[in-house]
């Protein structure tokens, strides 16, 4: 799939922003003694970047506990995200959500999510909205992990999305582990993508370290969704560089050699090795984007630190939808 020079630079900028957010921001949360657990997506940048490059604010994504990359790729402001991680009132969820509850409806970002595979039925619901109200022209992407691939709700959701031909992309980020469980220990098939055949949809597995491979596969899935042909299961083979959470030592269940193998195929490095020899983009331009991403993180940390904490009086605000309670009291058959 053809990409302009500007579009390629944008892919790199998104990946660099995610990498710097994870590598600079996450250790900072520890220093501020945030008690919530935080999951780094460093290493997996090419997946949300290649997919969300096809989407606009009108499209929807549902995310996971490892969701910072999804948010950034979908256009959520990294400064506000940092504030959310620090529990500050300027975060997208006013500091009351934290890393695993970052939602920004203005960007079609339905939320990072602490419940494994919970993104999936949310995205299928959004896909149904698109079909009923927008003639399939809004695409809904469900991100989930290889562990999430074994949740029952995924299978119900894939079946329904296929029966109703909803404009949904099921994107499995297969990073080889669910906590400390290796994917081959828990997966009955050779590839998660093989399961698509049971739901009568295309199942594709791609190199999730190669942003161009992800971009191409996602382009086909988006075109299929908008043509009313229904969902696609896209499995991206990738790797998380750090532990499951900041508290986990991955070397207790995987080897240094394995980590090195994947780091040699780092998505940002691979991008450079692909585009710089072609001559259209220089190494200096990419260095400059890296510096800008670094500076953005310093700015984000300053912004978050100088932002107020939420007020105790706001504790119960934004927790529940504001239902018309009077109507509910009058009878369950009322339309609300
Ligand atoms: C329904 C549910 N079951 C279990 C957990 C505990 N848990 C949190 S993350 C995780 C592993 C998820 O693995 P995977 O889907 O591969 O995502 P990854 O962490 O590799 O990105 C588990 C079991 C949970 N949060 N929700
Ligand atoms: Mg996993």
PDB file of C-alpha atoms in Angstrom, residues 16-198:
ATOM      1  CA  UNK A  16       8.522   7.231  18.919  1.00  0.00           C
ATOM      2  CA  UNK A  17       5.894   8.993  21.039  1.00  0.00           C
ATOM      3  CA  UNK A  18       4.628   5.663  22.382  1.00  0.00           C
ATOM      4  CA  UNK A  19       8.160   4.421  23.110  1.00  0.00           C
ATOM      5  CA  UNK A  20       9.146   7.593  24.954  1.00  0.00           C
ATOM      6  CA  UNK A  21       5.854   7.700  26.853  1.00  0.00           C
ATOM      7  CA  UNK A  22       6.436   4.173  28.135  1.00  0.00           C
ATOM      8  CA  UNK A  23      10.138   4.457  28.845  1.00  0.00           C
ATOM      9  CA  UNK A  24      10.052   7.897  30.425  1.00  0.00           C
ATOM     10  CA  UNK A  25       6.569   8.105  31.911  1.00  0.00           C
ATOM     11  CA  UNK A  26       6.140   4.697  33.542  1.00  0.00           C
ATOM     12  CA  UNK A  27       9.188   4.923  35.853  1.00  0.00           C
ATOM     13  CA  UNK A  28       7.908   8.362  36.892  1.00  0.00           C
ATOM     14  CA  UNK A  29       4.637   6.876  38.148  1.00  0.00           C
ATOM     15  CA  UNK A  30       6.694   4.658  40.458  1.00  0.00           C
ATOM     16  CA  UNK A  31       8.549   7.653  41.826  1.00  0.00           C
ATOM     17  CA  UNK A  32       5.245   9.294  42.680  1.00  0.00           C
ATOM     18  CA  UNK A  33       4.220   6.178  44.588  1.00  0.00           C
ATOM     19  CA  UNK A  34       1.144   5.547  42.460  1.00  0.00           C
ATOM     20  CA  UNK A  35      -0.294   2.317  43.784  1.00  0.00           C
ATOM     21  CA  UNK A  36      -1.976   1.184  40.555  1.00  0.00           C
ATOM     22  CA  UNK A  37      -0.143  -1.348  38.415  1.00  0.00           C
ATOM     23  CA  UNK A  38       1.011  -0.088  35.034  1.00  0.00           C
ATOM     24  CA  UNK A  39       1.710  -2.193  31.931  1.00  0.00           C
ATOM     25  CA  UNK A  40       4.266  -1.073  29.359  1.00  0.00           C
ATOM     26  CA  UNK A  41       3.627  -1.613  25.664  1.00  0.00           C
ATOM     27  CA  UNK A  42       7.239  -0.818  24.684  1.00  0.00           C
ATOM     28  CA  UNK A  43       8.158  -3.192  21.850  1.00  0.00           C
ATOM     29  CA  UNK A  44       4.580  -3.361  20.526  1.00  0.00           C
ATOM     30  CA  UNK A  45       4.410   0.140  18.985  1.00  0.00           C
ATOM     31  CA  UNK A  46       4.005  -0.969  15.357  1.00  0.00           C
ATOM     32  CA  UNK A  47       0.626  -2.602  16.004  1.00  0.00           C
ATOM     33  CA  UNK A  48      -1.562   0.318  17.129  1.00  0.00           C
ATOM     34  CA  UNK A  49       0.426   2.651  14.869  1.00  0.00           C
ATOM     35  CA  UNK A  50      -0.125   0.614  11.687  1.00  0.00           C
ATOM     36  CA  UNK A  51      -3.810   0.114  12.446  1.00  0.00           C
ATOM     37  CA  UNK A  52      -4.821   3.544  13.719  1.00  0.00           C
ATOM     38  CA  UNK A  53      -3.093   5.232  10.755  1.00  0.00           C
ATOM     39  CA  UNK A  54      -6.209   4.167   8.809  1.00  0.00           C
ATOM     40  CA  UNK A  55      -8.669   5.578  11.343  1.00  0.00           C
ATOM     41  CA  UNK A  56     -10.126   9.009  12.089  1.00  0.00           C
ATOM     42  CA  UNK A  57     -11.684  10.397  15.273  1.00  0.00           C
ATOM     43  CA  UNK A  58     -15.026   8.975  14.074  1.00  0.00           C
ATOM     44  CA  UNK A  59     -13.767   5.395  14.197  1.00  0.00           C
ATOM     45  CA  UNK A  60     -13.753   3.476  17.472  1.00  0.00           C
ATOM     46  CA  UNK A  61     -11.186   1.432  19.352  1.00  0.00           C
ATOM     47  CA  UNK A  62     -11.473  -0.701  22.476  1.00  0.00           C
ATOM     48  CA  UNK A  63      -8.239  -1.256  24.342  1.00  0.00           C
ATOM     49  CA  UNK A  64      -6.599  -3.373  27.031  1.00  0.00           C
ATOM     50  CA  UNK A  65      -4.695  -3.072  30.305  1.00  0.00           C
ATOM     51  CA  UNK A  66      -1.607  -2.451  28.088  1.00  0.00           C
ATOM     52  CA  UNK A  67      -3.268   0.421  26.309  1.00  0.00           C
ATOM     53  CA  UNK A  68      -1.093   3.557  26.291  1.00  0.00           C
ATOM     54  CA  UNK A  69       0.032   2.843  22.726  1.00  0.00           C
ATOM     55  CA  UNK A  70      -3.556   2.442  21.549  1.00  0.00           C
ATOM     56  CA  UNK A  71      -4.503   5.794  23.089  1.00  0.00           C
ATOM     57  CA  UNK A  72      -1.551   7.661  21.568  1.00  0.00           C
ATOM     58  CA  UNK A  73      -2.052   6.120  18.135  1.00  0.00           C
ATOM     59  CA  UNK A  74      -5.750   7.097  18.261  1.00  0.00           C
ATOM     60  CA  UNK A  75      -4.829  10.698  19.006  1.00  0.00           C
ATOM     61  CA  UNK A  76      -5.339  11.039  22.763  1.00  0.00           C
ATOM     62  CA  UNK A  77      -3.139  13.829  24.129  1.00  0.00           C
ATOM     63  CA  UNK A  78      -0.028  12.297  25.800  1.00  0.00           C
ATOM     64  CA  UNK A  79       0.158  15.206  28.257  1.00  0.00           C
ATOM     65  CA  UNK A  80      -3.375  14.519  29.489  1.00  0.00           C
ATOM     66  CA  UNK A  81      -2.550  10.801  29.599  1.00  0.00           C
ATOM     67  CA  UNK A  82       0.469  11.455  31.798  1.00  0.00           C
ATOM     68  CA  UNK A  83      -1.766  13.484  34.102  1.00  0.00           C
ATOM     69  CA  UNK A  84      -4.185  10.541  34.250  1.00  0.00           C
ATOM     70  CA  UNK A  85      -1.338   8.206  35.216  1.00  0.00           C
ATOM     71  CA  UNK A  86      -0.324  10.627  37.966  1.00  0.00           C
ATOM     72  CA  UNK A  87      -3.923  10.796  39.220  1.00  0.00           C
ATOM     73  CA  UNK A  88      -4.395  14.463  38.283  1.00  0.00           C
ATOM     74  CA  UNK A  89      -7.645  16.245  37.493  1.00  0.00           C
ATOM     75  CA  UNK A  90      -6.404  17.267  34.006  1.00  0.00           C
ATOM     76  CA  UNK A  91      -6.378  13.643  32.799  1.00  0.00           C
ATOM     77  CA  UNK A  92      -8.991  12.442  30.273  1.00  0.00           C
ATOM     78  CA  UNK A  93     -10.810  10.769  33.183  1.00  0.00           C
ATOM     79  CA  UNK A  94     -10.049  13.543  35.650  1.00  0.00           C
ATOM     80  CA  UNK A  95      -7.370  11.487  37.397  1.00  0.00           C
ATOM     81  CA  UNK A  96      -9.877   8.968  38.714  1.00  0.00           C
ATOM     82  CA  UNK A  97      -9.262   6.341  36.046  1.00  0.00           C
ATOM     83  CA  UNK A  98      -5.518   5.866  35.871  1.00  0.00           C
ATOM     84  CA  UNK A  99      -3.587   3.812  33.329  1.00  0.00           C
ATOM     85  CA  UNK A 100      -6.289   1.168  32.849  1.00  0.00           C
ATOM     86  CA  UNK A 101      -9.233   3.556  32.450  1.00  0.00           C
ATOM     87  CA  UNK A 102      -8.205   6.123  29.875  1.00  0.00           C
ATOM     88  CA  UNK A 103     -11.175   6.941  27.660  1.00  0.00           C
ATOM     89  CA  UNK A 104     -11.594   9.865  25.288  1.00  0.00           C
ATOM     90  CA  UNK A 105     -14.852   9.802  23.360  1.00  0.00           C
ATOM     91  CA  UNK A 106     -13.808  12.822  21.276  1.00  0.00           C
ATOM     92  CA  UNK A 107     -11.171  10.538  19.736  1.00  0.00           C
ATOM     93  CA  UNK A 108     -13.332   7.411  19.512  1.00  0.00           C
ATOM     94  CA  UNK A 109     -11.206   5.871  22.253  1.00  0.00           C
ATOM     95  CA  UNK A 110     -13.623   3.704  24.220  1.00  0.00           C
ATOM     96  CA  UNK A 111     -11.172   3.029  27.010  1.00  0.00           C
ATOM     97  CA  UNK A 112      -8.179   1.131  28.204  1.00  0.00           C
ATOM     98  CA  UNK A 113      -9.563  -1.757  30.210  1.00  0.00           C
ATOM     99  CA  UNK A 114      -8.441  -3.863  33.147  1.00  0.00           C
ATOM    100  CA  UNK A 115     -10.737  -6.773  32.282  1.00  0.00           C
ATOM    101  CA  UNK A 116      -9.029  -9.111  29.816  1.00  0.00           C
ATOM    102  CA  UNK A 117     -10.892  -9.128  26.427  1.00  0.00           C
ATOM    103  CA  UNK A 118     -13.514  -6.639  27.634  1.00  0.00           C
ATOM    104  CA  UNK A 119     -12.571  -4.402  24.709  1.00  0.00           C
ATOM    105  CA  UNK A 120     -14.074  -6.959  22.372  1.00  0.00           C
ATOM    106  CA  UNK A 121     -17.834  -6.764  23.059  1.00  0.00           C
ATOM    107  CA  UNK A 122     -17.467  -2.984  23.425  1.00  0.00           C
ATOM    108  CA  UNK A 123     -16.020  -2.742  19.928  1.00  0.00           C
ATOM    109  CA  UNK A 124     -18.697  -5.068  18.543  1.00  0.00           C
ATOM    110  CA  UNK A 125     -21.350  -2.781  20.070  1.00  0.00           C
ATOM    111  CA  UNK A 126     -19.660   0.193  18.438  1.00  0.00           C
ATOM    112  CA  UNK A 127     -19.597  -1.738  15.166  1.00  0.00           C
ATOM    113  CA  UNK A 128     -23.350  -2.296  15.463  1.00  0.00           C
ATOM    114  CA  UNK A 129     -23.831   1.460  15.986  1.00  0.00           C
ATOM    115  CA  UNK A 130     -21.792   2.057  12.846  1.00  0.00           C
ATOM    116  CA  UNK A 131     -23.873  -0.366  10.820  1.00  0.00           C
ATOM    117  CA  UNK A 132     -27.215   0.988  12.045  1.00  0.00           C
ATOM    118  CA  UNK A 133     -26.374   4.684  11.988  1.00  0.00           C
ATOM    119  CA  UNK A 134     -23.369   5.243   9.741  1.00  0.00           C
ATOM    120  CA  UNK A 135     -23.673   2.714   6.921  1.00  0.00           C
ATOM    121  CA  UNK A 136     -20.538   0.875   8.163  1.00  0.00           C
ATOM    122  CA  UNK A 137     -18.378   3.934   7.491  1.00  0.00           C
ATOM    123  CA  UNK A 138     -17.048   3.975  11.054  1.00  0.00           C
ATOM    124  CA  UNK A 139     -14.769   1.065  11.820  1.00  0.00           C
ATOM    125  CA  UNK A 140     -14.418  -0.433  15.315  1.00  0.00           C
ATOM    126  CA  UNK A 141     -11.166  -2.100  16.351  1.00  0.00           C
ATOM    127  CA  UNK A 142     -10.950  -4.446  19.338  1.00  0.00           C
ATOM    128  CA  UNK A 143      -7.408  -4.829  20.657  1.00  0.00           C
ATOM    129  CA  UNK A 144      -6.770  -7.873  22.844  1.00  0.00           C
ATOM    130  CA  UNK A 145      -3.834 -10.069  23.779  1.00  0.00           C
ATOM    131  CA  UNK A 146      -2.975 -13.716  23.145  1.00  0.00           C
ATOM    132  CA  UNK A 147      -4.331 -14.421  26.641  1.00  0.00           C
ATOM    133  CA  UNK A 148      -7.499 -12.493  25.789  1.00  0.00           C
ATOM    134  CA  UNK A 149      -7.862 -14.712  22.713  1.00  0.00           C
ATOM    135  CA  UNK A 150      -8.887 -17.564  25.024  1.00  0.00           C
ATOM    136  CA  UNK A 151     -11.711 -15.682  26.726  1.00  0.00           C
ATOM    137  CA  UNK A 152     -15.208 -16.947  25.935  1.00  0.00           C
ATOM    138  CA  UNK A 153     -16.564 -13.479  25.264  1.00  0.00           C
ATOM    139  CA  UNK A 154     -14.214 -13.097  22.283  1.00  0.00           C
ATOM    140  CA  UNK A 155     -15.767 -16.111  20.569  1.00  0.00           C
ATOM    141  CA  UNK A 156     -19.343 -14.981  21.160  1.00  0.00           C
ATOM    142  CA  UNK A 157     -18.415 -11.547  19.871  1.00  0.00           C
ATOM    143  CA  UNK A 158     -16.661 -12.853  16.750  1.00  0.00           C
ATOM    144  CA  UNK A 159     -19.645 -15.037  15.923  1.00  0.00           C
ATOM    145  CA  UNK A 160     -22.158 -12.211  16.296  1.00  0.00           C
ATOM    146  CA  UNK A 161     -20.008  -9.731  14.378  1.00  0.00           C
ATOM    147  CA  UNK A 162     -19.740 -12.195  11.517  1.00  0.00           C
ATOM    148  CA  UNK A 163     -23.444 -13.089  11.479  1.00  0.00           C
ATOM    149  CA  UNK A 164     -24.360  -9.382  11.377  1.00  0.00           C
ATOM    150  CA  UNK A 165     -21.411  -8.450   9.085  1.00  0.00           C
ATOM    151  CA  UNK A 166     -20.288  -5.669  11.401  1.00  0.00           C
ATOM    152  CA  UNK A 167     -17.407  -3.330  10.493  1.00  0.00           C
ATOM    153  CA  UNK A 168     -15.076  -4.665  13.173  1.00  0.00           C
ATOM    154  CA  UNK A 169     -11.386  -5.579  13.238  1.00  0.00           C
ATOM    155  CA  UNK A 170     -10.397  -8.077  15.898  1.00  0.00           C
ATOM    156  CA  UNK A 171      -6.746  -7.286  16.505  1.00  0.00           C
ATOM    157  CA  UNK A 172      -4.826  -9.809  18.583  1.00  0.00           C
ATOM    158  CA  UNK A 173      -1.539  -8.450  19.883  1.00  0.00           C
ATOM    159  CA  UNK A 174       0.248 -11.760  20.310  1.00  0.00           C
ATOM    160  CA  UNK A 175       3.207 -10.753  22.446  1.00  0.00           C
ATOM    161  CA  UNK A 176       4.015 -14.406  23.243  1.00  0.00           C
ATOM    162  CA  UNK A 177       2.939 -14.350  26.898  1.00  0.00           C
ATOM    163  CA  UNK A 178      -0.117 -13.904  29.080  1.00  0.00           C
ATOM    164  CA  UNK A 179       1.549 -12.824  32.318  1.00  0.00           C
ATOM    165  CA  UNK A 180       4.108 -15.689  32.585  1.00  0.00           C
ATOM    166  CA  UNK A 181       2.195 -18.227  30.442  1.00  0.00           C
ATOM    167  CA  UNK A 182       3.785 -18.788  27.004  1.00  0.00           C
ATOM    168  CA  UNK A 183       1.305 -18.636  24.149  1.00  0.00           C
ATOM    169  CA  UNK A 184       1.991 -22.209  22.956  1.00  0.00           C
ATOM    170  CA  UNK A 185       1.059 -23.556  26.399  1.00  0.00           C
ATOM    171  CA  UNK A 186      -2.481 -22.195  26.248  1.00  0.00           C
ATOM    172  CA  UNK A 187      -3.393 -21.963  22.545  1.00  0.00           C
ATOM    173  CA  UNK A 188      -5.033 -24.952  20.842  1.00  0.00           C
ATOM    174  CA  UNK A 189      -4.292 -23.695  17.308  1.00  0.00           C
ATOM    175  CA  UNK A 190      -0.936 -22.839  15.682  1.00  0.00           C
ATOM    176  CA  UNK A 191      -2.042 -19.250  15.301  1.00  0.00           C
ATOM    177  CA  UNK A 192      -4.829 -17.219  16.897  1.00  0.00           C
ATOM    178  CA  UNK A 193      -5.711 -16.154  13.331  1.00  0.00           C
ATOM    179  CA  UNK A 194      -6.549 -19.790  12.438  1.00  0.00           C
ATOM    180  CA  UNK A 195      -9.664 -19.514  14.567  1.00  0.00           C
ATOM    181  CA  UNK A 196     -11.200 -17.073  12.098  1.00  0.00           C
ATOM    182  CA  UNK A 197     -12.287 -19.936   9.873  1.00  0.00           C
ATOM    183  CA  UNK A 198     -14.785 -21.034  12.529  1.00  0.00           C
TER     184      UNK A 198
END
